Amino acid sequence: MAQYKEIKPEELSGNPFRLIGKDWMLVTAKKDNTINTMTASWGGMGVMWNKNVAVTVLRPQRYTKEFIDTSKRFSLSFYDDSYRKDMTYVGRVSGREEPGKITKTSFTPAEIDGVPYFEEANMVLICKKLYVQEMNPEGFMEDCKELDVQNYPNKDYHFMYVAEIEKILIKEA
Ligand SMILES: Cc1cc2nc3c(=O)[nH]c(=O)nc-3n(C[C@H](O)[C@H](O)[C@H](O)COP(=O)(O)O)c2cc1C
């Protein structure tokens, strides 16, 4: 089993714009005794209510959302480039239609404090949900309404989850 060491958020050396936006992350949660995961490239890391938080946005049709909604905690995990193909796969195929989707990848499920992630991760964030809110068209500024038109032709507005980053685990060499 892979070994991880815990670091403080202030010690994080990765750039969140690259980590999330360019390299992507997996959002993983457990429901009953099964896990589901999906790729995400939108979101953020920062500070809210004096807590270190990660922000993740999920469209309502994501099967992973059902898992997040029934769990107190979930993980965000990060991988090197050799897992790009697997990340693309779990970002294209839904666990609702393909229940064995994780087994079609090289990801090995593991758990930390009952929170699922994959052993291939080079960094794992254990996140505790604090706040969830559905985005809505009224929230866009008058001169930004095209963002609504471009991103939500099906009116499937993201649910924004703000979660406390309880642990940051970095894989030991
Ligand atoms: C690079 C990439 C980034 C994605 N980012 C997000 C995201 O931030 N939020 C979201 O809801 N879906 C995002 N998706 C889509 C989901 O990963 C995809 O719909 C996935 O199949 C959902 O799986 P599920 O239904 O098993 O949860 C992304 C997909 C890819 C390939």
Coordinates of N, CA, C and O and ligand atoms in Angstrom, one line a residue:
M1 N 0.8 -1.2 0.0 CA 0.0 0.0 0.0 C 0.9 1.3 0.0 O 1.9 1.3 0.7
A2 N 0.5 2.2 -0.8 CA 1.3 3.5 -0.9 C 1.3 4.2 0.4 O 0.4 4.2 1.2
Q3 N 2.5 4.9 0.7 CA 2.7 5.6 1.9 C 2.5 7.1 1.6 O 3.0 7.6 0.6
Y4 N 1.8 7.8 2.5 CA 1.5 9.2 2.4 C 2.0 9.9 3.6 O 1.9 9.4 4.7
K5 N 2.4 11.2 3.4 CA 2.7 12.0 4.6 C 1.7 13.2 4.6 O 1.4 13.7 3.5
E6 N 1.3 13.6 5.7 CA 0.4 14.7 5.8 C 1.2 16.1 5.8 O 2.2 16.2 6.5
I7 N 0.7 17.0 5.0 CA 1.3 18.3 5.0 C 0.3 19.4 5.4 O -0.9 19.1 5.3
K8 N 0.7 20.5 5.8 CA -0.2 21.6 6.1 C -0.6 22.3 4.8 O 0.2 22.4 3.8
P9 N -1.8 22.9 4.7 CA -2.2 23.6 3.5 C -1.1 24.7 3.1 O -0.9 24.9 1.9
E10 N -0.5 25.4 4.0 CA 0.5 26.4 3.7 C 1.7 25.8 3.0 O 2.5 26.5 2.5
E11 N 1.9 24.5 3.2 CA 3.1 23.8 2.6 C 2.8 23.3 1.2 O 3.7 22.8 0.5
L12 N 1.6 23.4 0.7 CA 1.3 22.9 -0.6 C 2.1 23.7 -1.7 O 2.1 24.9 -1.8
S13 N 2.8 22.9 -2.5 CA 3.7 23.5 -3.4 C 3.1 23.6 -4.8 O 3.4 24.4 -5.7
G14 N 2.1 22.8 -5.1 CA 1.4 22.8 -6.4 C 0.6 24.0 -6.6 O 0.1 24.6 -5.7
N15 N 0.5 24.4 -7.9 CA -0.3 25.6 -8.2 C -1.7 25.1 -8.5 O -2.0 24.3 -9.4
P16 N -2.7 25.7 -7.8 CA -4.1 25.2 -8.0 C -4.7 25.4 -9.4 O -5.5 24.6 -9.9
F17 N -4.2 26.4 -10.1 CA -4.7 26.6 -11.5 C -4.2 25.4 -12.4 O -4.9 25.0 -13.3
R18 N -2.9 25.0 -12.1 CA -2.4 23.8 -12.9 C -3.1 22.5 -12.4 O -3.5 21.7 -13.2
L19 N -3.0 22.4 -11.1 CA -3.5 21.1 -10.5 C -4.9 20.8 -10.9 O -5.3 19.7 -11.4
I20 N -5.8 21.8 -10.8 CA -7.2 21.5 -11.1 C -7.5 21.7 -12.6 O -8.1 20.9 -13.3
G21 N -7.1 22.9 -13.1 CA -7.5 23.3 -14.4 C -6.8 22.5 -15.5 O -7.4 22.2 -16.6
K22 N -5.5 22.2 -15.3 CA -4.8 21.6 -16.4 C -4.6 20.1 -16.2 O -4.7 19.3 -17.1
D23 N -4.2 19.7 -14.9 CA -3.9 18.3 -14.7 C -5.2 17.5 -14.3 O -5.2 16.3 -14.3
W24 N -6.2 18.2 -13.8 CA -7.5 17.6 -13.4 C -7.4 16.9 -12.1 O -6.3 16.6 -11.6
M25 N -8.6 16.6 -11.5 CA -8.6 15.8 -10.2 C -9.8 14.8 -10.3 O -10.7 15.0 -11.2
L26 N -9.7 13.8 -9.4 CA -10.8 12.9 -9.3 C -11.6 13.3 -8.1 O -11.0 13.5 -7.0
V27 N -12.9 13.3 -8.2 CA -13.8 13.5 -7.1 C -14.4 12.1 -6.7 O -15.0 11.5 -7.6
T28 N -14.2 11.7 -5.5 CA -14.5 10.3 -5.2 C -15.3 10.2 -3.9 O -14.9 10.9 -2.9
A29 N -16.3 9.4 -3.8 CA -17.1 9.3 -2.6 C -17.7 7.9 -2.5 O -17.7 7.1 -3.5
K30 N -18.1 7.6 -1.3 CA -18.6 6.2 -1.0 C -20.1 6.3 -0.6 O -20.5 7.3 0.1
K31 N -20.9 5.4 -1.1 CA -22.3 5.3 -0.7 C -22.6 3.8 -0.4 O -22.4 3.0 -1.3
D32 N -23.2 3.6 0.7 CA -23.3 2.2 1.2 C -21.9 1.6 1.1 O -21.0 2.1 1.7
N33 N -21.8 0.5 0.3 CA -20.4 0.0 0.3 C -19.8 0.1 -1.1 O -18.8 -0.6 -1.4
T34 N -20.3 1.0 -1.9 CA -19.7 1.1 -3.2 C -19.1 2.6 -3.4 O -19.5 3.5 -2.7
I35 N -18.1 2.7 -4.3 CA -17.6 4.0 -4.5 C -17.8 4.4 -5.9 O -18.0 3.6 -6.8
N36 N -17.8 5.7 -6.2 CA -17.9 6.2 -7.5 C -16.9 7.4 -7.6 O -16.6 8.0 -6.6
T37 N -16.4 7.6 -8.8 CA -15.5 8.7 -9.1 C -15.7 9.4 -10.4 O -16.3 8.7 -11.3
M38 N -15.4 10.6 -10.5 CA -15.4 11.3 -11.8 C -14.3 12.3 -11.8 O -13.7 12.7 -10.8
T39 N -14.0 12.7 -13.0 CA -13.0 13.8 -13.3 C -13.6 15.1 -13.1 O -14.7 15.4 -13.5
A40 N -12.8 16.1 -12.6 CA -13.3 17.5 -12.5 C -12.1 18.4 -12.8 O -11.0 18.1 -12.4
S41 N -12.4 19.4 -13.6 CA -11.3 20.4 -13.9 C -11.8 21.8 -13.6 O -11.1 22.8 -14.0
W42 N -12.9 21.9 -12.9 CA -13.4 23.2 -12.4 C -13.4 23.1 -10.9 O -13.8 22.1 -10.3
G43 N -13.2 24.2 -10.3 CA -13.2 24.3 -8.8 C -12.1 25.2 -8.3 O -11.5 25.9 -9.1
G44 N -11.8 25.1 -7.0 CA -10.8 25.9 -6.5 C -10.3 25.5 -5.1 O -10.9 24.6 -4.5
M45 N -9.3 26.2 -4.6 CA -8.9 26.0 -3.2 C -8.7 27.4 -2.6 O -8.2 28.3 -3.3
G46 N -9.1 27.6 -1.4 CA -8.9 28.9 -0.8 C -9.3 28.9 0.7 O -9.2 27.9 1.4
V47 N -9.8 30.0 1.2 CA -10.1 30.2 2.6 C -11.5 30.7 2.7 O -11.9 31.7 2.0
M48 N -12.3 30.1 3.5 CA -13.7 30.6 3.7 C -14.1 30.3 5.2 O -13.8 29.2 5.7
W49 N -14.8 31.2 5.8 CA -15.2 31.1 7.2 C -14.0 30.7 8.1 O -14.1 29.8 9.0
N50 N -12.8 31.2 7.7 CA -11.6 30.9 8.5 C -11.2 29.5 8.4 O -10.4 29.0 9.2
K51 N -11.6 28.8 7.3 CA -11.2 27.4 7.1 C -10.6 27.3 5.8 O -10.9 28.0 4.8
N52 N -9.7 26.3 5.6 CA -9.1 26.0 4.3 C -10.1 25.1 3.6 O -10.5 24.1 4.1
V53 N -10.5 25.6 2.4 CA -11.5 24.9 1.7 C -11.2 24.6 0.3 O -10.3 25.2 -0.3
A54 N -11.9 23.5 -0.2 CA -11.8 23.2 -1.7 C -13.3 23.5 -2.2 O -14.2 23.2 -1.5
V55 N -13.4 24.0 -3.4 CA -14.7 24.2 -4.0 C -14.8 23.3 -5.2 O -13.8 23.2 -6.0
T56 N -15.8 22.5 -5.2 CA -16.0 21.6 -6.3 C -17.4 21.8 -6.9 O -18.4 22.1 -6.1
V57 N -17.6 21.7 -8.2 CA -18.9 22.0 -8.8 C -19.3 20.8 -9.6 O -18.6 20.3 -10.4
L58 N -20.5 20.3 -9.3 CA -21.0 19.1 -9.9 C -22.4 19.4 -10.6 O -23.3 20.0 -10.0
R59 N -22.5 18.9 -11.8 CA -23.8 19.0 -12.5 C -24.7 18.0 -11.9 O -24.3 17.0 -11.4
P60 N -26.0 18.3 -11.9 CA -27.0 17.5 -11.2 C -27.0 16.0 -11.7 O -27.4 15.1 -10.9
Q61 N -26.7 15.8 -12.9 CA -26.8 14.4 -13.5 C -25.7 13.5 -13.1 O -25.7 12.4 -13.5
R62 N -24.6 14.1 -12.5 CA -23.5 13.2 -12.2 C -23.8 12.2 -11.1 O -24.4 12.5 -10.0
Y63 N -23.5 10.9 -11.4 CA -23.8 9.9 -10.5 C -23.0 10.1 -9.2 O -23.5 9.8 -8.1
T64 N -21.8 10.6 -9.3 CA -21.0 10.9 -8.2 C -21.7 11.8 -7.2 O -21.5 11.8 -6.0
K65 N -22.5 12.7 -7.7 CA -23.2 13.6 -6.8 C -24.1 12.9 -5.8 O -24.2 13.3 -4.6
E66 N -24.7 11.8 -6.2 CA -25.5 11.0 -5.3 C -24.6 10.5 -4.1 O -25.0 10.4 -3.0
F67 N -23.4 10.1 -4.5 CA -22.4 9.6 -3.5 C -22.0 10.7 -2.5 O -21.9 10.5 -1.3
I68 N -21.7 11.9 -3.1 CA -21.3 13.0 -2.3 C -22.4 13.4 -1.4 O -22.2 13.8 -0.2
D69 N -23.7 13.4 -1.9 CA -24.8 13.9 -1.1 C -25.1 13.0 0.1 O -25.7 13.5 1.0
T70 N -24.8 11.7 0.0 CA -25.1 10.9 1.1 C -23.8 10.7 2.1 O -23.9 10.0 3.0
S71 N -22.7 11.4 1.7 CA -21.5 11.3 2.6 C -21.2 12.6 3.3 O -21.5 13.6 2.7
K72 N -20.6 12.5 4.4 CA -20.1 13.6 5.1 C -18.8 14.1 4.4 O -18.5 15.3 4.4
R73 N -18.0 13.2 4.0 CA -16.7 13.5 3.4 C -16.5 12.9 2.0 O -17.2 11.9 1.7
F74 N -15.6 13.4 1.3 CA -15.2 12.9 0.0 C -13.7 13.2 -0.2 O -13.1 14.0 0.6
S75 N -13.2 12.7 -1.3 CA -11.8 13.0 -1.6 C -11.6 13.7 -2.9 O -12.4 13.5 -3.8
L76 N -10.6 14.5 -3.0 CA -10.1 15.1 -4.3 C -8.7 14.5 -4.4 O -7.9 14.6 -3.5
S77 N -8.4 13.9 -5.6 CA -7.1 13.2 -5.7 C -6.5 13.6 -7.0 O -7.2 13.9 -8.0
F78 N -5.2 13.6 -7.0 CA -4.4 14.2 -8.1 C -3.4 13.2 -8.6 O -2.8 12.4 -7.8
Y79 N -3.1 13.1 -9.9 CA -2.3 12.0 -10.5 C -1.4 12.6 -11.5 O -1.6 13.7 -12.1
D80 N -0.3 11.8 -11.8 CA 0.6 12.3 -12.8 C 0.1 12.0 -14.2 O -1.0 11.3 -14.4
D81 N 0.8 12.4 -15.2 CA 0.3 12.4 -16.6 C 0.0 11.0 -17.1 O -0.8 10.8 -18.0
S82 N 0.7 10.0 -16.5 CA 0.5 8.7 -17.0 C -0.9 8.1 -16.8 O -1.3 7.1 -17.4
Y83 N -1.7 8.8 -16.0 CA -3.1 8.4 -15.7 C -4.1 9.2 -16.5 O -5.3 9.1 -16.3
R84 N -3.6 10.0 -17.4 CA -4.5 10.9 -18.2 C -5.6 10.1 -18.9 O -6.8 10.5 -19.0
K85 N -5.3 9.0 -19.5 CA -6.2 8.1 -20.2 C -7.3 7.7 -19.3 O -8.5 7.7 -19.6
D86 N -7.0 7.2 -18.1 CA -7.9 6.7 -17.1 C -8.8 7.9 -16.7 O -10.0 7.7 -16.4
M87 N -8.2 9.0 -16.5 CA -9.0 10.2 -16.0 C -10.0 10.6 -17.1 O -11.1 11.0 -16.8
T88 N -9.5 10.5 -18.3 CA -10.5 10.9 -19.4 C -11.6 9.9 -19.4 O -12.8 10.3 -19.6
Y89 N -11.3 8.6 -19.2 CA -12.4 7.6 -19.2 C -13.4 7.8 -18.1 O -14.6 7.8 -18.4
V90 N -12.9 8.0 -16.9 CA -13.9 8.2 -15.8 C -14.6 9.6 -15.9 O -15.6 9.8 -15.2
G91 N -14.1 10.4 -16.7 CA -14.7 11.7 -17.0 C -15.6 11.7 -18.2 O -16.2 12.7 -18.5
R92 N -15.7 10.5 -18.8 CA -16.6 10.4 -20.0 C -17.7 9.5 -19.7 O -18.8 9.6 -20.3
V93 N -17.4 8.4 -18.9 CA -18.4 7.3 -18.7 C -19.0 7.5 -17.3 O -18.3 7.8 -16.4
S94 N -20.3 7.4 -17.3 CA -21.0 7.5 -16.0 C -21.1 6.2 -15.3 O -21.5 5.2 -15.9
G95 N -20.9 6.1 -14.0 CA -21.0 4.9 -13.2 C -22.5 4.5 -13.1 O -22.8 3.4 -12.7
R96 N -23.4 5.4 -13.5 CA -24.8 5.0 -13.5 C -25.1 4.0 -14.7 O -25.8 3.1 -14.5
E97 N -24.5 4.3 -15.8 CA -24.6 3.4 -17.0 C -23.6 2.2 -17.0 O -23.9 1.2 -17.5
E98 N -22.5 2.5 -16.4 CA -21.4 1.5 -16.4 C -20.9 1.3 -14.9 O -19.9 1.9 -14.5
P99 N -21.6 0.5 -14.2 CA -21.3 0.3 -12.7 C -19.8 -0.1 -12.5 O -19.2 0.2 -11.5
G100 N -19.3 -0.8 -13.5 CA -17.9 -1.3 -13.3 C -16.8 -0.4 -13.8 O -15.7 -0.8 -14.2
K101 N -17.2 0.9 -14.0 CA -16.2 1.8 -14.7 C -14.9 1.9 -14.1 O -13.9 2.0 -14.8
I102 N -14.8 1.8 -12.7 CA -13.5 1.9 -12.1 C -12.6 0.7 -12.4 O -11.4 0.8 -12.6
T103 N -13.3 -0.5 -12.6 CA -12.5 -1.7 -12.8 C -11.9 -1.7 -14.3 O -11.1 -2.5 -14.6
K104 N -12.4 -0.7 -15.1 CA -11.9 -0.6 -16.5 C -10.7 0.2 -16.5 O -10.1 0.5 -17.6
T105 N -10.2 0.7 -15.4 CA -9.1 1.6 -15.3 C -8.0 1.0 -14.5 O -8.2 -0.1 -13.9
S106 N -6.8 1.7 -14.4 CA -5.8 1.1 -13.6 C -5.8 1.7 -12.1 O -4.9 1.5 -11.4
F107 N -6.9 2.3 -11.8 CA -7.0 2.9 -10.4 C -7.3 1.8 -9.4 O -8.2 0.9 -9.6
T108 N -6.6 1.8 -8.3 CA -6.8 0.8 -7.2 C -7.5 1.5 -6.0 O -6.9 2.4 -5.4
P109 N -8.7 1.1 -5.7 CA -9.4 1.8 -4.6 C -8.7 1.6 -3.3 O -8.2 0.5 -3.0
A110 N -8.7 2.6 -2.5 CA -8.1 2.5 -1.1 C -9.0 3.5 -0.3 O -9.8 4.3 -0.8
E111 N -8.7 3.5 1.1 CA -9.5 4.4 1.9 C -8.6 5.0 3.0 O -7.6 4.4 3.5
I112 N -8.9 6.2 3.3 CA -8.2 6.9 4.5 C -9.4 7.4 5.4 O -10.2 8.1 4.9
D113 N -9.4 6.9 6.6 CA -10.5 7.3 7.5 C -11.9 7.1 6.9 O -12.8 7.9 7.1
G114 N -12.0 6.0 6.2 CA -13.3 5.7 5.6 C -13.6 6.5 4.3 O -14.7 6.3 3.7
V115 N -12.7 7.3 3.9 CA -12.9 8.1 2.7 C -12.2 7.5 1.5 O -10.9 7.3 1.6
P116 N -12.9 7.2 0.4 CA -12.2 6.5 -0.7 C -11.3 7.4 -1.6 O -11.6 8.6 -1.7
Y117 N -10.2 6.9 -2.1 CA -9.4 7.5 -3.1 C -8.7 6.4 -3.8 O -9.1 5.2 -3.7
F118 N -7.7 6.7 -4.6 CA -7.0 5.6 -5.4 C -5.5 5.7 -5.1 O -4.9 6.8 -5.0
E119 N -4.9 4.5 -4.9 CA -3.5 4.4 -4.5 C -2.5 5.0 -5.4 O -1.4 5.3 -5.1
E120 N -3.0 5.2 -6.7 CA -2.1 5.8 -7.7 C -1.9 7.3 -7.5 O -1.1 8.0 -8.1
A121 N -2.7 7.9 -6.6 CA -2.7 9.4 -6.4 C -1.4 9.8 -5.9 O -0.8 9.2 -5.0
N122 N -0.9 11.0 -6.4 CA 0.3 11.6 -5.7 C -0.1 12.6 -4.7 O 0.7 13.0 -3.8
M123 N -1.4 13.0 -4.7 CA -1.8 13.9 -3.6 C -3.3 13.6 -3.4 O -4.1 13.4 -4.3
V124 N -3.7 13.5 -2.1 CA -5.1 13.3 -1.8 C -5.6 14.4 -0.8 O -4.9 14.6 0.2
L125 N -6.7 15.0 -1.1 CA -7.3 15.9 -0.1 C -8.5 15.3 0.5 O -9.4 14.8 -0.3
I126 N -8.6 15.1 1.8 CA -9.8 14.6 2.5 C -10.6 15.8 2.8 O -10.2 16.8 3.5
C127 N -11.8 15.8 2.3 CA -12.7 17.0 2.4 C -14.0 16.7 3.1 O -14.6 15.7 2.9
K128 N -14.4 17.7 4.0 CA -15.6 17.5 4.7 C -16.6 18.6 4.2 O -16.3 19.8 4.3
K129 N -17.8 18.2 3.8 CA -18.7 19.1 3.3 C -19.1 20.2 4.3 O -19.5 19.8 5.4
L130 N -19.1 21.4 3.9 CA -19.6 22.5 4.7 C -20.9 23.2 4.2 O -21.8 23.6 4.9
Y131 N -20.9 23.3 2.9 CA -22.0 24.1 2.3 C -22.2 23.6 0.8 O -21.3 23.3 0.1
V132 N -23.5 23.6 0.4 CA -23.8 23.3 -1.0 C -24.9 24.3 -1.5 O -25.8 24.6 -0.7
Q133 N -24.7 24.7 -2.7 CA -25.7 25.6 -3.3 C -25.8 25.4 -4.8 O -24.8 25.3 -5.4
E134 N -27.0 25.4 -5.3 CA -27.2 25.3 -6.7 C -27.0 26.6 -7.3 O -27.6 27.6 -6.8
M135 N -26.3 26.7 -8.4 CA -26.1 27.9 -9.1 C -27.4 28.2 -9.9 O -28.2 27.3 -10.2
N136 N -27.6 29.5 -10.2 CA -28.8 29.9 -10.9 C -28.6 31.0 -11.9 O -27.6 31.8 -11.7
P137 N -29.4 31.1 -12.9 CA -29.2 32.1 -14.0 C -29.2 33.6 -13.4 O -28.4 34.4 -14.0
E138 N -29.9 33.8 -12.4 CA -30.0 35.2 -11.9 C -28.6 35.6 -11.3 O -28.4 36.8 -11.2
G139 N -27.8 34.7 -11.0 CA -26.5 35.0 -10.3 C -25.5 35.7 -11.3 O -24.6 36.4 -10.9
F140 N -25.7 35.5 -12.6 CA -24.7 36.0 -13.6 C -25.0 37.5 -13.8 O -26.1 38.0 -13.8
M141 N -23.9 38.3 -13.8 CA -24.0 39.7 -14.0 C -24.6 40.0 -15.4 O -24.5 39.2 -16.3
E142 N -25.2 41.2 -15.5 CA -25.9 41.5 -16.7 C -25.0 41.4 -18.0 O -25.4 40.9 -19.0
D143 N -23.7 41.8 -17.8 CA -22.8 41.7 -19.0 C -22.1 40.3 -19.1 O -21.1 40.2 -19.9
C144 N -22.5 39.3 -18.3 CA -21.9 38.0 -18.4 C -22.9 36.9 -18.7 O -22.7 35.7 -18.4
K145 N -24.1 37.3 -19.2 CA -25.2 36.4 -19.4 C -24.8 35.3 -20.4 O -25.4 34.2 -20.5
E146 N -23.7 35.6 -21.3 CA -23.3 34.6 -22.3 C -22.7 33.4 -21.6 O -22.8 32.3 -22.1
L147 N -22.2 33.5 -20.3 CA -21.7 32.4 -19.6 C -22.8 31.4 -19.3 O -22.6 30.2 -19.4
D148 N -24.0 31.9 -19.0 CA -25.2 31.1 -18.8 C -25.5 30.4 -20.1 O -25.7 29.1 -20.1
V149 N -25.6 31.1 -21.2 CA -26.0 30.6 -22.5 C -25.0 29.5 -22.9 O -25.4 28.4 -23.3
Q150 N -23.7 29.8 -22.8 CA -22.7 28.9 -23.3 C -22.6 27.6 -22.5 O -22.4 26.5 -23.0
N151 N -22.7 27.8 -21.1 CA -22.5 26.6 -20.3 C -23.7 25.8 -19.8 O -23.6 24.7 -19.4
Y152 N -24.9 26.4 -20.0 CA -26.1 25.8 -19.5 C -27.2 25.7 -20.5 O -28.3 26.1 -20.1
P153 N -26.9 25.2 -21.7 CA -28.0 25.2 -22.7 C -29.1 24.2 -22.2 O -30.3 24.4 -22.5
N154 N -28.8 23.3 -21.3 CA -29.8 22.3 -20.8 C -30.2 22.7 -19.4 O -30.9 21.9 -18.7
K155 N -29.8 23.9 -18.9 CA -30.3 24.4 -17.6 C -29.8 23.5 -16.5 O -30.5 23.4 -15.4
D156 N -28.8 22.7 -16.7 CA -28.3 21.8 -15.6 C -27.2 22.5 -14.8 O -26.0 22.3 -14.9
Y157 N -27.7 23.5 -14.0 CA -26.8 24.3 -13.2 C -26.0 23.5 -12.2 O -26.5 22.6 -11.5
H158 N -24.7 23.8 -12.1 CA -23.8 23.2 -11.2 C -24.3 23.4 -9.7 O -24.8 24.4 -9.4
F159 N -24.1 22.3 -8.9 CA -24.1 22.5 -7.5 C -22.7 22.8 -7.0 O -21.8 22.0 -7.3
M160 N -22.6 23.8 -6.2 CA -21.3 24.2 -5.7 C -21.1 23.7 -4.3 O -21.9 24.0 -3.4
Y161 N -20.1 22.9 -4.1 CA -19.8 22.3 -2.8 C -18.6 23.0 -2.2 O -17.5 23.0 -2.8
V162 N -18.7 23.6 -1.0 CA -17.6 24.1 -0.3 C -17.2 23.2 0.8 O -18.1 22.9 1.6
A163 N -16.0 22.6 0.8 CA -15.7 21.6 1.7 C -14.4 21.9 2.5 O -13.4 22.5 1.8
E164 N -14.4 21.7 3.7 CA -13.1 21.9 4.5 C -12.1 20.9 4.1 O -12.4 19.7 4.1
I165 N -10.9 21.3 3.9 CA -9.8 20.4 3.6 C -9.2 20.0 5.0 O -8.6 20.7 5.7
E166 N -9.6 18.7 5.3 CA -9.2 18.3 6.6 C -7.8 17.7 6.6 O -7.1 17.8 7.6
K167 N -7.4 17.1 5.5 CA -6.0 16.5 5.4 C -5.5 16.7 4.0 O -6.3 16.5 3.0
I168 N -4.2 17.0 3.9 CA -3.6 16.9 2.6 C -2.5 15.9 2.7 O -1.6 16.0 3.5
L169 N -2.6 14.9 1.9 CA -1.6 13.7 1.9 C -0.8 13.7 0.7 O -1.4 13.7 -0.4
I170 N 0.5 13.6 0.8 CA 1.4 13.6 -0.3 C 2.1 12.3 -0.3 O 2.6 11.8 0.7
K171 N 2.1 11.7 -1.5 CA 2.8 10.4 -1.6 C 4.3 10.5 -1.3 O 4.9 11.4 -1.9
E172 N 4.8 9.6 -0.5 CA 6.2 9.6 -0.2 C 7.0 8.9 -1.4 O 6.5 7.9 -1.9
A173 N 8.1 9.4 -1.7 CA 8.9 8.8 -2.8 C 9.3 7.4 -2.5 O 9.5 7.0 -1.4
Ligands
LIG1 C1 -11.4 17.0 -18.1 C2 -12.8 16.8 -17.5 C3 -13.3 17.7 -16.6 C4 -14.5 17.6 -16.0 N1 -14.9 18.5 -15.0 C5 -16.2 18.4 -14.5 C6 -16.6 19.2 -13.4 O1 -15.8 20.1 -12.9 N2 -17.8 19.1 -13.0 C7 -18.7 18.2 -13.5 O2 -19.9 18.1 -13.0 N3 -18.3 17.3 -14.4 C8 -17.1 17.4 -15.0 N4 -16.7 16.5 -15.9 C9 -17.6 15.5 -16.4 C10 -17.7 14.2 -15.5 O3 -16.4 13.8 -15.1 C11 -18.4 13.1 -16.3 O4 -19.7 13.5 -16.7 C12 -18.4 11.8 -15.6 O5 -18.6 10.7 -16.6 C13 -19.4 11.7 -14.5 O6 -19.4 10.4 -14.0 P1 -20.5 9.9 -13.0 O7 -21.8 10.0 -13.6 O8 -20.1 8.4 -12.8 O9 -20.4 10.7 -11.7 C14 -15.4 16.6 -16.5 C15 -15.0 15.7 -17.4 C16 -13.7 15.8 -18.0 C17 -13.2 14.8 -19.0

